[in-house]
Short mmCIF file of C-alpha atoms and ligand atoms in Angstrom, two decimals:
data_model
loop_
_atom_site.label_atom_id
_atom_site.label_comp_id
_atom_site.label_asym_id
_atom_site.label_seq_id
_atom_site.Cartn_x
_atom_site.Cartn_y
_atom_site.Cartn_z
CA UNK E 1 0.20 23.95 -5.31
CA UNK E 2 -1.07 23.28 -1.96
CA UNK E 3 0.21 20.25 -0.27
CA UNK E 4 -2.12 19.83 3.04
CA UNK E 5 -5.02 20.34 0.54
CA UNK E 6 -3.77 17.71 -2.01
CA UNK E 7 -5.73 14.76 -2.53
CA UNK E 8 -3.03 12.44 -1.92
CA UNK E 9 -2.01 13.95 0.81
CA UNK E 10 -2.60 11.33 4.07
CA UNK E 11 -1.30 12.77 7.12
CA UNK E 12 2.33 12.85 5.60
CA UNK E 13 4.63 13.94 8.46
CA UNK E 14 7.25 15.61 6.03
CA UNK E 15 6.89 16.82 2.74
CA UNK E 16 10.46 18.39 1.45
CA UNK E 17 11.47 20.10 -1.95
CA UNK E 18 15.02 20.01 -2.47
CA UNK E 19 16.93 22.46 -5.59
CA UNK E 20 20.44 22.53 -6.36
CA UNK E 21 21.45 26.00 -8.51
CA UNK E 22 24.98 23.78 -9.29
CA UNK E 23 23.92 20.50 -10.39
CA UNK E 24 20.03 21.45 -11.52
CA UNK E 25 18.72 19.22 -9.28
CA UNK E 26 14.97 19.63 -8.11
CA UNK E 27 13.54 16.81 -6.27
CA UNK E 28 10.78 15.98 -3.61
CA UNK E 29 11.24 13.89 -0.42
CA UNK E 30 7.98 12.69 1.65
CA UNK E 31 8.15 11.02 4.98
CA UNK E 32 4.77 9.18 5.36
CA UNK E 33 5.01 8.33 8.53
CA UNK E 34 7.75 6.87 11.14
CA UNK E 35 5.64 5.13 13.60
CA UNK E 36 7.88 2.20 13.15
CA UNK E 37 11.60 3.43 11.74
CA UNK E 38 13.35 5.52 9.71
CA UNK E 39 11.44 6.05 7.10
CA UNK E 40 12.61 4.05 3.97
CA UNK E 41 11.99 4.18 0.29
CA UNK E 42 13.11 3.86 -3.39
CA UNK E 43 14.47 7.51 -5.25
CA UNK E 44 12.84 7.43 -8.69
CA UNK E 45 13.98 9.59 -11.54
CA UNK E 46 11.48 10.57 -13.83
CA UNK E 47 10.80 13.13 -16.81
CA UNK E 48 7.82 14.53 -14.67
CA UNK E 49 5.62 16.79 -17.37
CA UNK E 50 4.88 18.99 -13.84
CA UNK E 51 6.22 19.61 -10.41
CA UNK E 52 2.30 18.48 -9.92
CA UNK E 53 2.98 15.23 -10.93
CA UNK E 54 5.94 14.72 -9.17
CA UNK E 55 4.58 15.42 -6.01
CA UNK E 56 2.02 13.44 -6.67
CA UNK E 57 4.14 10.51 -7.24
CA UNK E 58 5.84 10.91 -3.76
CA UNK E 59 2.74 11.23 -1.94
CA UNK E 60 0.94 8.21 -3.29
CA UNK E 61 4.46 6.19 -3.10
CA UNK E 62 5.91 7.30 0.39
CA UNK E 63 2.20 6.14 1.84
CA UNK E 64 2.34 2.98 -0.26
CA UNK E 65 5.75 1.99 1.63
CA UNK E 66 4.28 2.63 4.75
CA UNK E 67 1.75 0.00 3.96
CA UNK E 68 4.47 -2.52 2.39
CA UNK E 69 6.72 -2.05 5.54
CA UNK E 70 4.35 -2.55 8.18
CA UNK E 71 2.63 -5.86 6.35
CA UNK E 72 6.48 -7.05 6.03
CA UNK E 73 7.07 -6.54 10.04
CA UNK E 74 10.20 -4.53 9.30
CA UNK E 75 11.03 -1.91 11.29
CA UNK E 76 10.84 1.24 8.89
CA UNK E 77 8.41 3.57 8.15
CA UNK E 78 7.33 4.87 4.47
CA UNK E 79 9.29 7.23 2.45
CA UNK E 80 9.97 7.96 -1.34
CA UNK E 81 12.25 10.50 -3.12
CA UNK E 82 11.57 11.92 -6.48
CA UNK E 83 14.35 13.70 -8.78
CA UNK E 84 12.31 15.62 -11.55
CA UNK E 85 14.58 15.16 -14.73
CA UNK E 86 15.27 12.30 -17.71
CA UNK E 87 16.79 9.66 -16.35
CA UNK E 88 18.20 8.94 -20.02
CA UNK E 89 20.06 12.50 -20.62
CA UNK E 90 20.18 14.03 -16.90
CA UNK E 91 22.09 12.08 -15.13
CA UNK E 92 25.13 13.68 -13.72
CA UNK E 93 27.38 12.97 -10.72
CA UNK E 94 26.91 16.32 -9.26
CA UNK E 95 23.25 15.38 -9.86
CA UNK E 96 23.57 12.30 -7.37
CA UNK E 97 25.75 13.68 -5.02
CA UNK E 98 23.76 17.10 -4.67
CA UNK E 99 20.81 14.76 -4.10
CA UNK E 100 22.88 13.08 -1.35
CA UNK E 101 23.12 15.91 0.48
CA UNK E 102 19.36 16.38 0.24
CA UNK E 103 19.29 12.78 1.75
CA UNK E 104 21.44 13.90 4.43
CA UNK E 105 19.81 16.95 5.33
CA UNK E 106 17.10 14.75 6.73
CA UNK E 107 19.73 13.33 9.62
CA UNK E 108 18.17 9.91 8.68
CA UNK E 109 14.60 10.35 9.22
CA UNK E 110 14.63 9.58 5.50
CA UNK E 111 17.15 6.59 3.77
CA UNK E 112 17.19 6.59 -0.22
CA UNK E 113 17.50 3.33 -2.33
CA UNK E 114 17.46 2.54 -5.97
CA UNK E 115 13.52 2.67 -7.83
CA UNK E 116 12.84 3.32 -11.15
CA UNK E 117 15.63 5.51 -13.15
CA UNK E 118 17.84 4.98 -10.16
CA UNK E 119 20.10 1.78 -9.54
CA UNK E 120 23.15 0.95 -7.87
CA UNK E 121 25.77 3.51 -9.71
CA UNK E 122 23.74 6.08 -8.51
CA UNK E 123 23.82 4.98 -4.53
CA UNK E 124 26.92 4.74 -4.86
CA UNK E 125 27.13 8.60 -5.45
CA UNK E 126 24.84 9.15 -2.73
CA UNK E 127 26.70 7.17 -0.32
CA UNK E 128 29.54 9.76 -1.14
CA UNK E 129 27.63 12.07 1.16
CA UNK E 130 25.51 10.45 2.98
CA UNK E 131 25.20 7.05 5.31
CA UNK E 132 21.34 7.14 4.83
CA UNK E 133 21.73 5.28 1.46
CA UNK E 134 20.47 1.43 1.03
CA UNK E 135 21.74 -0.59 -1.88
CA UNK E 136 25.49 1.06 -2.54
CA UNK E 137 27.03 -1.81 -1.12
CA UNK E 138 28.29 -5.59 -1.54
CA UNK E 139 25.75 -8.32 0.19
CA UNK E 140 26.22 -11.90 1.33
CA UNK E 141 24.00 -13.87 -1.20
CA UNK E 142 22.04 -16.47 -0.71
CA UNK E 143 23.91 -19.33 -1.71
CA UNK E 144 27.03 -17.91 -0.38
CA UNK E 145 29.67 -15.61 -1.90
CA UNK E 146 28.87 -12.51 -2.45
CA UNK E 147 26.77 -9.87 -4.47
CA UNK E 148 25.55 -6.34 -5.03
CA UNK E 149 23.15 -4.26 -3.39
CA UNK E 150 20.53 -5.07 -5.95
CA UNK E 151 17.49 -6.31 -4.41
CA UNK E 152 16.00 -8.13 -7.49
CA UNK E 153 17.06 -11.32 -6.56
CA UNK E 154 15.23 -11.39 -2.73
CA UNK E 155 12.13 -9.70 -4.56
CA UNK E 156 12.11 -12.70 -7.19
CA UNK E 157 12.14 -14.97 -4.35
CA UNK E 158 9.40 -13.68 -2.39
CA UNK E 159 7.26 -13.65 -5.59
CA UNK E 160 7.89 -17.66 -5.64
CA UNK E 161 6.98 -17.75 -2.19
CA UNK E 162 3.93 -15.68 -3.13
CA UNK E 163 3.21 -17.94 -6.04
CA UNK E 164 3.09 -21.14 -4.14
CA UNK E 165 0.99 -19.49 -1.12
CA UNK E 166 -1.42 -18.73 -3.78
CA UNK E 167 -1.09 -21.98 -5.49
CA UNK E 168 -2.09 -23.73 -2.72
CA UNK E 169 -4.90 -21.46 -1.38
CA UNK E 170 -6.99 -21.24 -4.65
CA UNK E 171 -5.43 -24.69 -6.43
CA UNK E 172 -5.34 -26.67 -3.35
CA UNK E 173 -1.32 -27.66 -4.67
CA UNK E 174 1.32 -28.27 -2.29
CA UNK E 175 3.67 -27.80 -5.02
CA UNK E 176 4.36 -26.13 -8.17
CA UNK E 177 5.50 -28.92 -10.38
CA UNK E 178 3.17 -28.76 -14.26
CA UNK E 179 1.82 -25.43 -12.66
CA UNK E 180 1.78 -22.95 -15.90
CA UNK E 181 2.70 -19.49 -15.33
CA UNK E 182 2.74 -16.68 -17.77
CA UNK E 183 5.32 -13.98 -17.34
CA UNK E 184 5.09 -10.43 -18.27
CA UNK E 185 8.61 -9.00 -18.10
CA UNK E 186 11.14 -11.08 -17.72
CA UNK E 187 14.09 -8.30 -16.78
CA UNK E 188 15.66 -8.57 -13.27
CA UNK E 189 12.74 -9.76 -10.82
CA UNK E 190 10.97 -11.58 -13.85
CA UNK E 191 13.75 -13.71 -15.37
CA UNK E 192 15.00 -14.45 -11.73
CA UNK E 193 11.02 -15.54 -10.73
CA UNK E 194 11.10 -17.60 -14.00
CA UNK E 195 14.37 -19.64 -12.77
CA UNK E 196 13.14 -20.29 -9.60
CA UNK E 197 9.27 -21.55 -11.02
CA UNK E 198 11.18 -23.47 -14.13
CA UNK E 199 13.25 -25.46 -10.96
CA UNK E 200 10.64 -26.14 -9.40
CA UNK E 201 8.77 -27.89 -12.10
CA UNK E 202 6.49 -25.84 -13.46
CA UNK E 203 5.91 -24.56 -17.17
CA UNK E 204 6.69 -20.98 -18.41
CA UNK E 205 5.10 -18.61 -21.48
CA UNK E 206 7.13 -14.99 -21.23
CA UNK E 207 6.53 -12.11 -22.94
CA UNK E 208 8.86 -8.87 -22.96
CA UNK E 209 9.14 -5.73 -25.10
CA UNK E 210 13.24 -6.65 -24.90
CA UNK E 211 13.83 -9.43 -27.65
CA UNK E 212 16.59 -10.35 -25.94
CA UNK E 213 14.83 -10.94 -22.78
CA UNK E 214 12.51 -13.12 -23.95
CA UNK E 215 15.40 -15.01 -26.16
CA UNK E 216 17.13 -15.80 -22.69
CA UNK E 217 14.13 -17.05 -20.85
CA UNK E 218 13.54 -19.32 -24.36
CA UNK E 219 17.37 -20.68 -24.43
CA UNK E 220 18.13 -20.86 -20.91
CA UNK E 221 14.54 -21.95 -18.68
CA UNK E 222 12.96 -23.40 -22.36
CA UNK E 223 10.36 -21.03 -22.04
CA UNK E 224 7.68 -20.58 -24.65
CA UNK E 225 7.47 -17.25 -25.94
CA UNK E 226 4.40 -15.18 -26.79
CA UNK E 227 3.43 -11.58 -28.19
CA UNK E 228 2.60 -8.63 -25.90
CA UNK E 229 -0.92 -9.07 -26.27
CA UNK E 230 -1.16 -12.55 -26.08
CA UNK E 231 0.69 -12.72 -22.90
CA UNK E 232 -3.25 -12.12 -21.04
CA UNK E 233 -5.39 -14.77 -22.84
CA UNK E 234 -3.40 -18.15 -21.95
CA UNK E 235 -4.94 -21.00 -20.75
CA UNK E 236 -3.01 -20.92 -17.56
CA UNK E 237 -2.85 -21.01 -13.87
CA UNK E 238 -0.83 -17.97 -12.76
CA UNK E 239 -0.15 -14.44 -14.60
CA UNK E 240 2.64 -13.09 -13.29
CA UNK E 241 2.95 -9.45 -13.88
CA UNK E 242 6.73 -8.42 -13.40
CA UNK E 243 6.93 -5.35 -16.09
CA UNK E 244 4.21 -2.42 -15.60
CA UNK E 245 1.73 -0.90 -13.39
CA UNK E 246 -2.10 -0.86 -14.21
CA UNK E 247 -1.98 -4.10 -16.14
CA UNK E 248 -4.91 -5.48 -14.23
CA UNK E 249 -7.96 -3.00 -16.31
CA UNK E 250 -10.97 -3.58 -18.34
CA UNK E 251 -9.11 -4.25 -21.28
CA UNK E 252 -6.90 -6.71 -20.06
CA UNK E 253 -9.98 -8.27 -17.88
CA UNK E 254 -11.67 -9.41 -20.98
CA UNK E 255 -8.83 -11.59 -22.17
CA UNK E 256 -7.46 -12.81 -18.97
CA UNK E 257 -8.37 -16.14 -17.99
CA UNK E 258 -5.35 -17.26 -15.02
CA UNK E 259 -7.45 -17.96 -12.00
CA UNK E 260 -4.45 -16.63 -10.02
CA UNK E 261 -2.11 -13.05 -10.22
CA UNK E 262 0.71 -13.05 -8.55
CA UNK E 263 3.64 -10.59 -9.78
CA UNK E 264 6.24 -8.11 -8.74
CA UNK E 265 4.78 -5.25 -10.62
CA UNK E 266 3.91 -2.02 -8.20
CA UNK E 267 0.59 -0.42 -8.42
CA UNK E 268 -0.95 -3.53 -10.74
CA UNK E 269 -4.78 -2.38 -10.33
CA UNK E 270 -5.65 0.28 -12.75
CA UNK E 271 -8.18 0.88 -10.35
CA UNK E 272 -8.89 -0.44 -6.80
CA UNK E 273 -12.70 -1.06 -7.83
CA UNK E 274 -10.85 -3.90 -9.75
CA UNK E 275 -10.23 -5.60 -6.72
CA UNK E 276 -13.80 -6.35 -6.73
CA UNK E 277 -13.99 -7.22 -9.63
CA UNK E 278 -11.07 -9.85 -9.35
CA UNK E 279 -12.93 -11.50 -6.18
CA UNK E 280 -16.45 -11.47 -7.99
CA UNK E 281 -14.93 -13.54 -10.65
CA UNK E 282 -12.74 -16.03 -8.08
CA UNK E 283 -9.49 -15.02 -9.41
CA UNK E 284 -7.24 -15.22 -6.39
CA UNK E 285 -5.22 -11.05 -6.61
CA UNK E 286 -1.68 -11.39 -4.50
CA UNK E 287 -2.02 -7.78 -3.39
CA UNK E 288 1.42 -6.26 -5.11
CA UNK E 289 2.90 -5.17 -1.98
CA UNK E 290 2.67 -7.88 -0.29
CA UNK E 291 3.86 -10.55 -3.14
CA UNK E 292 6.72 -8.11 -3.94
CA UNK E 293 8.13 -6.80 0.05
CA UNK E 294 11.44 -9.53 -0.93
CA UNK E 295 13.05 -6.10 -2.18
CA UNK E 296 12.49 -4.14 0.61
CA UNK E 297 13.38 -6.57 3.19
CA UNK E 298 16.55 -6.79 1.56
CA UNK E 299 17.46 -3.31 1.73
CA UNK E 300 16.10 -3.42 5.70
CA UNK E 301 18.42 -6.45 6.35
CA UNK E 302 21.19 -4.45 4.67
CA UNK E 303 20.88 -1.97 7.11
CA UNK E 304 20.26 -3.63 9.89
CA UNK E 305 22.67 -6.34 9.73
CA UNK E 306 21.70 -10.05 9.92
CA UNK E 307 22.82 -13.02 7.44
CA UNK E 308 21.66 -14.05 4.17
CA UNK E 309 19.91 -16.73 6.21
CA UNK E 310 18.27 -14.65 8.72
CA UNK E 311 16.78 -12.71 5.30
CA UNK E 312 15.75 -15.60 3.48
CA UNK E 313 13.59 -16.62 6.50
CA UNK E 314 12.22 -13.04 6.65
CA UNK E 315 11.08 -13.15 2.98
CA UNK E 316 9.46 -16.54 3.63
CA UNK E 317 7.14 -14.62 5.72
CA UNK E 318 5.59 -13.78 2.86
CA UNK E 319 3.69 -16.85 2.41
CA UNK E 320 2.38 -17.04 5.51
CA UNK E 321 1.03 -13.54 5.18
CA UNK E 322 -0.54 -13.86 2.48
CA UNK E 323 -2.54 -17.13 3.08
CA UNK E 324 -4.00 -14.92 5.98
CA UNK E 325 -4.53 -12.14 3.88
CA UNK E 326 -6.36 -14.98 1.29
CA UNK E 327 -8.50 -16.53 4.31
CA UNK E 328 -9.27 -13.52 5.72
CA UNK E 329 -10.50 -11.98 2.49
CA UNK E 330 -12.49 -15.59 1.87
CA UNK E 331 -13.92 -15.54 5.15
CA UNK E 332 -15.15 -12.12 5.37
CA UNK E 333 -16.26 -11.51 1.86
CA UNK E 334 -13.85 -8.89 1.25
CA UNK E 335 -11.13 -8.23 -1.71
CA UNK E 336 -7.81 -9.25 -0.66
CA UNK E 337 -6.06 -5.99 -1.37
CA UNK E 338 -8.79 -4.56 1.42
CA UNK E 339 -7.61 -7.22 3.59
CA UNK E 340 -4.15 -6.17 2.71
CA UNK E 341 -4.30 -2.63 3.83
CA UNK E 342 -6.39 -3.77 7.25
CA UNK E 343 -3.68 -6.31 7.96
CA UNK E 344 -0.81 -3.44 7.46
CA UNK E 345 -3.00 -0.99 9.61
CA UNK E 346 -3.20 -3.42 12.03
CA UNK E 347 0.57 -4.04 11.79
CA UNK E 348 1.49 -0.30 12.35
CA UNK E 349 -1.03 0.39 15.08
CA UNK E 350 0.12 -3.09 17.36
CA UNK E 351 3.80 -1.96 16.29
CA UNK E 352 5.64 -5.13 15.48
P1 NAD M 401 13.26 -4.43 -15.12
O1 NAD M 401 13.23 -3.13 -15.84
O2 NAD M 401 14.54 -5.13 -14.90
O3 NAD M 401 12.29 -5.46 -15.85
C1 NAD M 401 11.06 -5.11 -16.41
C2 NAD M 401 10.96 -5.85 -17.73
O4 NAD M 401 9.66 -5.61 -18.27
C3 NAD M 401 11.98 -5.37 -18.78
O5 NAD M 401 12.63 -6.49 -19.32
C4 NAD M 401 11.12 -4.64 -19.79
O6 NAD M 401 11.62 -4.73 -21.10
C5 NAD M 401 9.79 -5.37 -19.66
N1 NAD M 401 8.63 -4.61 -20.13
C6 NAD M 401 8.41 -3.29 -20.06
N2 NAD M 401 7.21 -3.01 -20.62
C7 NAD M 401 6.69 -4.18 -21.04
C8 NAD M 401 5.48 -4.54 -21.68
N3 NAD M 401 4.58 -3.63 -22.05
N4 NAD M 401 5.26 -5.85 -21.95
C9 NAD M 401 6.17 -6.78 -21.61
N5 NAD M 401 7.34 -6.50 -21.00
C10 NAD M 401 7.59 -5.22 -20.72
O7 NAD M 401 12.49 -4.15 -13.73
P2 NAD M 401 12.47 -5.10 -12.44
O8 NAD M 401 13.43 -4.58 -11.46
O9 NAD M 401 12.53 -6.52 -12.88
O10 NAD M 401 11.02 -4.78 -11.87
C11 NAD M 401 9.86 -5.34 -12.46
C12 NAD M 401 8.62 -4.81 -11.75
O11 NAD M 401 8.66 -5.17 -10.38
C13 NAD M 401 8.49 -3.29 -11.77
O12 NAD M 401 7.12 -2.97 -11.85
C14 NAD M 401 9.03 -2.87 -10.43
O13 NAD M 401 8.46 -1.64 -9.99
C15 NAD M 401 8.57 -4.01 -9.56
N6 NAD M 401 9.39 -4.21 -8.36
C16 NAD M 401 10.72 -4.45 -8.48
C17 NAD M 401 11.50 -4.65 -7.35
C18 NAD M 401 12.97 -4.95 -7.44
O14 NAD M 401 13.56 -5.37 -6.44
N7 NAD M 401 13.58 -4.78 -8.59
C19 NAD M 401 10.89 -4.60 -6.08
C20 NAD M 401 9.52 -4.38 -5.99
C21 NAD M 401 8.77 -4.18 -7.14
#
């Protein structure tokens, strides 16, 4: 399996495959590039049929956090780590510390946070052998006192940001109050998005594939709930992917009607001709890693320093990027996710 010869492979700097005789641990690090930091990104567990896939995974991803780094103005490069193994049945703690000392091999080129199959538990382990680790500790929150490492709650927020930048580019509304948003996924970044739209007025339908999820959004925001499939074909003004990747596709284009998306779901194009697609049929696409960068700036701010304050501000900057990113796209005829990866070119070229 050649790497240089891969088609995902972009002019990644460092491409490094990790094993562990011990613990069993086989994983993949890539270091997209480093123009502007350390590079930083999420370590996802997966049950990866083939090493093929994984690596795979870890090329398209560590590029993709180049992108949402630069666009955010932090100062990190792109990274990603992938552990090949269930994350249901292969977890171990020799697992997580084995994989710290992968981390630290790297002498901090690379810094590992929580993704998919990963969370907090498991940076703590890492943290027991390396300082390159984002996430393993407690945070100032917002409203004072104090919190976890999770980043959910700053990526929620920059969603709202995100919602109300588009709200006001495509709807021409200042604010969000009788604005009706569907919700797909309402776990972590979803429920938290739906709190923050409910308080600011504006009406929710959720979907999830967790009863339980949905129940709380029902009981505790009164939102309305709907079935899986119905979730695309509302009669409203935002869809709000927060659950899965490649939601936006032909199927789902025939029933969706929102003239707005706007979600914290990674990767939501099935397929970047959609983006065409999207514009062709004025439906205002918040490019994904630009609507969901709240995560990622938390995990910069945590290692970097700087108050809960001094991060909320940062994550404002969403909104303000992404109006450009809409005018931009308006004014030049071009999809907003194109716009999207000009503007984060742009960003990393002119440094920050
Ligand atoms: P989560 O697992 O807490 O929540 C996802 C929710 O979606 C769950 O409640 C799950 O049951 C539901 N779901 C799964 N499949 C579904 C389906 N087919 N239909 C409806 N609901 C479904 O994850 P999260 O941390 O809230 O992240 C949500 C999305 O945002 C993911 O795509 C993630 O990659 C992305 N994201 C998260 C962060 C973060 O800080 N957590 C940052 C950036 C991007």
């Amino acid at each position: 399996m050649s790497v240089f010869a891969h088609v995902d492979f972009d002019q990644h700097e460092q491409v490094v495959y990790g094993h562990d005789k011990a613990s069993g641990l086989k994983a993949i690090i890539a270091i997209h590039d480093s123009t502007l930091g350390p590079a930083l990104g999420g370590c996802r567990m997966w049950n990866y049929a083939t090493d093929e896939e994984a690596l795979r995974d870890v090329l398209r991803l560590s590029r993709g956090m180049t992108y949402k780094s630069a666009l955010a103005r932090l100062p990190l490069g792109g990274g990603k780590a992938v552990i090949i193994g269930d994350p249901h049945t292969g977890k171990s703690e020799a697992l997580f510390q084995a994989m710290g000392d992968f981390v630290d091999s790297l002498g901090g080129r690379y810094i590992t946070a929580a993704d998919s199959g990963t969370g907090v538990a498991e940076m703590r382990i890492m943290a027991e052998r390396t300082r390159h680790v984002a996430g393993a500790g407690q945070r100032e929150a917002f409203g004072g006192g104090s919190r976890d490492g999770d980043p959910s709650p700053s990526t929620a927020y920059g969603v709202f940001i995100g919602i109300q930048a588009a709200v006001a580019h495509r709807l021409g509304r200042q604010d969000l109050s009788g604005i009706r948003v569907a919700i797909q996924g309402v776990g972590q970044v979803g429920f938290g998005l739906a709190k923050l739209l409910k308080e600011a007025g504006a009406q929710l339908w959720v979907t999830d594939i967790q009863a339980a999820n949905v129940q709380r959004a029902v009981a505790q925001l009164g939102a309305t709930a709907v079935g899986q499939h119905d979730i695309y074909g509302l009669d409203v003004d935002v869809f709000a992917p927060c659950a899965l990747g490649a939601i936006v596709n032909l199927q789902t284009l025939e029933a969706l009607r929102a003239p707005i998306i706007a979600g914290a779901a990674n990767n939501q194009l099935a397929d970047a001709s959609l983006a065409e697609v999207l514009r062709r049929r004025e439906c205002l696409y918040a490019p994904d890693y630009a609507i969901n960068a709240g995560g990622i700036i938390d995990v910069c701010y945590e290692r970097t320093g700087g108050s809960a304050a001094q991060l909320k501000a940062h994550i404002e900057g969403i909104g303000p990027t992404l109006t450009e990113i809409f005018q931009r796209a308006e004014r030049e005829g071009a999809t907003t996710a194109a716009i999207a990866d000009r503007m984060a070119r742009e960003r990393l070229q002119g440094g920050l």
